[in-house]
CSV table of C-alpha atoms in Angstrom, one decimal:
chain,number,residue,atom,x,y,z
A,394,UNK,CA,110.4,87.6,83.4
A,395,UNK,CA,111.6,91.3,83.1
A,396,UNK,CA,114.6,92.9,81.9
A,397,UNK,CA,114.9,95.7,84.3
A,398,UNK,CA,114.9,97.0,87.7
A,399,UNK,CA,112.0,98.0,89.2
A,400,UNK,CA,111.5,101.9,90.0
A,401,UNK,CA,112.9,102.1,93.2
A,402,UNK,CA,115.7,99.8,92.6
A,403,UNK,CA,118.6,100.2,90.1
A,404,UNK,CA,121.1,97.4,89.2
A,405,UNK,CA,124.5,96.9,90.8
A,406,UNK,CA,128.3,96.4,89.4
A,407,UNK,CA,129.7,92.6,89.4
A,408,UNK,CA,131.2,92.9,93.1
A,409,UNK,CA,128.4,93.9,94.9
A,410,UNK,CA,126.3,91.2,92.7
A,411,UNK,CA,128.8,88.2,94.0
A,412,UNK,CA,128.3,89.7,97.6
A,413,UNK,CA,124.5,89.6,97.5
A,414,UNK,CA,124.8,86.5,95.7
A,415,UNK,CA,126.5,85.1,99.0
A,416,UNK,CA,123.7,87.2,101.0
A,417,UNK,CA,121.2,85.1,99.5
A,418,UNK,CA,122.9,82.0,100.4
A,419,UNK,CA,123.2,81.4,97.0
A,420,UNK,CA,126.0,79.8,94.1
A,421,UNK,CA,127.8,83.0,92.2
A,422,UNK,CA,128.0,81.6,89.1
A,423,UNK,CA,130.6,83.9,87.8
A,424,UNK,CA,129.7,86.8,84.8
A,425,UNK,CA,128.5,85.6,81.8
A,426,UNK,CA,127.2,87.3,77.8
A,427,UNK,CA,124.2,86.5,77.4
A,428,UNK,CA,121.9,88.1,75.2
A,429,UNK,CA,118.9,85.9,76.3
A,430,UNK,CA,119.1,86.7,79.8
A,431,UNK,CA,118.4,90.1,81.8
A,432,UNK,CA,121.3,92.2,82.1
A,433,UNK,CA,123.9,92.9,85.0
A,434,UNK,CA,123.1,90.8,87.9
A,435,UNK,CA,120.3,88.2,87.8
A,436,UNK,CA,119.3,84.8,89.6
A,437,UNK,CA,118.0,81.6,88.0
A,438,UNK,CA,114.5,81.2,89.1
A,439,UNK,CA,114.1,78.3,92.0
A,440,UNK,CA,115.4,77.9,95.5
A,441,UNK,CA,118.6,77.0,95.1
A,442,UNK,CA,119.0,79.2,91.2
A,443,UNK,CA,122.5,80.5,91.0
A,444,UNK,CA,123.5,84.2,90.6
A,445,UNK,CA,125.2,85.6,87.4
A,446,UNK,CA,126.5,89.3,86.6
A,447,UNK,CA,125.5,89.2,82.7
A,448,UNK,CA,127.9,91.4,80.8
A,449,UNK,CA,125.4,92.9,78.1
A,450,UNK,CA,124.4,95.7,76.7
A,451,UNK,CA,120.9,95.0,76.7
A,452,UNK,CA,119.8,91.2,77.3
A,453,UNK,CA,116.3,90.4,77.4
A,454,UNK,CA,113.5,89.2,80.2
A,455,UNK,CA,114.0,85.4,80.4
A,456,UNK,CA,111.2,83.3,82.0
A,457,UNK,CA,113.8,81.6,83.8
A,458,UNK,CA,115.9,84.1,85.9
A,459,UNK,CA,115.1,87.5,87.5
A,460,UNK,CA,117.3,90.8,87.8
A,461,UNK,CA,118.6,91.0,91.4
A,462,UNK,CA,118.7,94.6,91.9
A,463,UNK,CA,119.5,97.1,94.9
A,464,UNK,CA,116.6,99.1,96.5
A,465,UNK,CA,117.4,102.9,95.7
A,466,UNK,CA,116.3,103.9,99.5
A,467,UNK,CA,118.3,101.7,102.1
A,468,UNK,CA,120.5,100.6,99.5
A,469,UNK,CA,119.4,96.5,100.6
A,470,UNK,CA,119.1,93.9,98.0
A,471,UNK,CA,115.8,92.2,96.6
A,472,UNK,CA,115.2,89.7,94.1
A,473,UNK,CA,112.4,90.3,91.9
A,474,UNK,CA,110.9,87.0,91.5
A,475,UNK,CA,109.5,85.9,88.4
A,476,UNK,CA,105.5,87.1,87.5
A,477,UNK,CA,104.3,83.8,89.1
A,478,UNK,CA,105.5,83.6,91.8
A,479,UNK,CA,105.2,87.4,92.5
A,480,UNK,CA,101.3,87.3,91.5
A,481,UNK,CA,101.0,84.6,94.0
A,482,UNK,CA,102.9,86.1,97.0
A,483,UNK,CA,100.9,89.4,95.8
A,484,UNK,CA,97.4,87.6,96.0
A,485,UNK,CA,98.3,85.9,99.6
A,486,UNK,CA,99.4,89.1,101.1
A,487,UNK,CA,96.4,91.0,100.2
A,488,UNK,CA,94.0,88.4,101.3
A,489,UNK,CA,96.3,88.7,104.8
A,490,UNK,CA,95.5,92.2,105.0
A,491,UNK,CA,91.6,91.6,103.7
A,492,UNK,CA,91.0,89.4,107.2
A,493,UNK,CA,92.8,91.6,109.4
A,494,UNK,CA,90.6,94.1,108.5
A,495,UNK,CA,87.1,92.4,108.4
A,496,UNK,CA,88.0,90.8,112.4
A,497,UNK,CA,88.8,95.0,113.1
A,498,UNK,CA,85.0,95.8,111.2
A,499,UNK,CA,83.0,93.4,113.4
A,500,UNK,CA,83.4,94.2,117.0
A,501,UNK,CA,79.4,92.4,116.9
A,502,UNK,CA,80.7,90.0,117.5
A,503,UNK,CA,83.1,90.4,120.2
A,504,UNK,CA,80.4,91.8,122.0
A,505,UNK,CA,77.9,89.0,121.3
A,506,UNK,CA,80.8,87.2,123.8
C-alpha cells in the first residue's frame, strides 16, 4: 500500500472523508490513531472495506487499506486502490487501448471484405 496521495490529489479533513465515504456507498467507520495505517482518510481494501479518517501525524502504507484522497483539478474523490489491483486494472486498460489500435492499423482487412 502507500502512505500518501498521489500528485494530483491531496488528502481531505474528516467531514469531507465521512461524505465521500457515503459517496462510495461505503461504512464510515469513524476516525481512528493509528500508526499502522495511512494517514487522514483511507479505505480498507475489498468491496465492501469501510472508510476511516486516521488522526496521525504520519501513519504508514498498510497492505490492507488505501488513502482516499481528492483530485486537485475537479476537486472529485478517488480511491487509490492497493498495487494489485491497480497493476491489474493498469495492464487491462492498456491491452484495451493496444486492440483499438491494431483494428485502426489494418484497414487490409476491411478491404479484403
Amino acid at each position: 500500500g502507500i502512505n500518501k496521495c498521489p500528485e494530483d490529489s491531496h488528502a481531505m479533513n474528516e467531514t469531507k472523508c465521512k461524505e465521500v465515504a457515503q459517496e462510495m456507498g461505503r461504512t464510515y467507520g469513524g476516525q481512528s490513531q493509528d500508526e499502522e495505517q495511512p494517514r487522514a482518510c483511507y479505505c480498507a481494501v475489498g468491496v465492501t472495506g469501510e472508510v476511516y479518517y486516521n488522526d496521525v501525524e504520519v501513519g504508514k502504507p498498510n497492505r490492507a487499506s488505501h488513502p482516499v484522497c481528492l483530485r486537485d483539478a475537479d476537486q472529485d474523490w478517488y480511491a487509490i486502490l492497493h498495487h494489485g489491483a491497480h497493476s491489474a486494472h493498469h495492464e487491462h486498460s492498456n491491452h484495451g487501448s493496444h486492440n483499438e489500435h491494431s483494428v485502426h492499423a489494418q484497414p487490409a482487412t476491411v478491404e479484403h471484405h
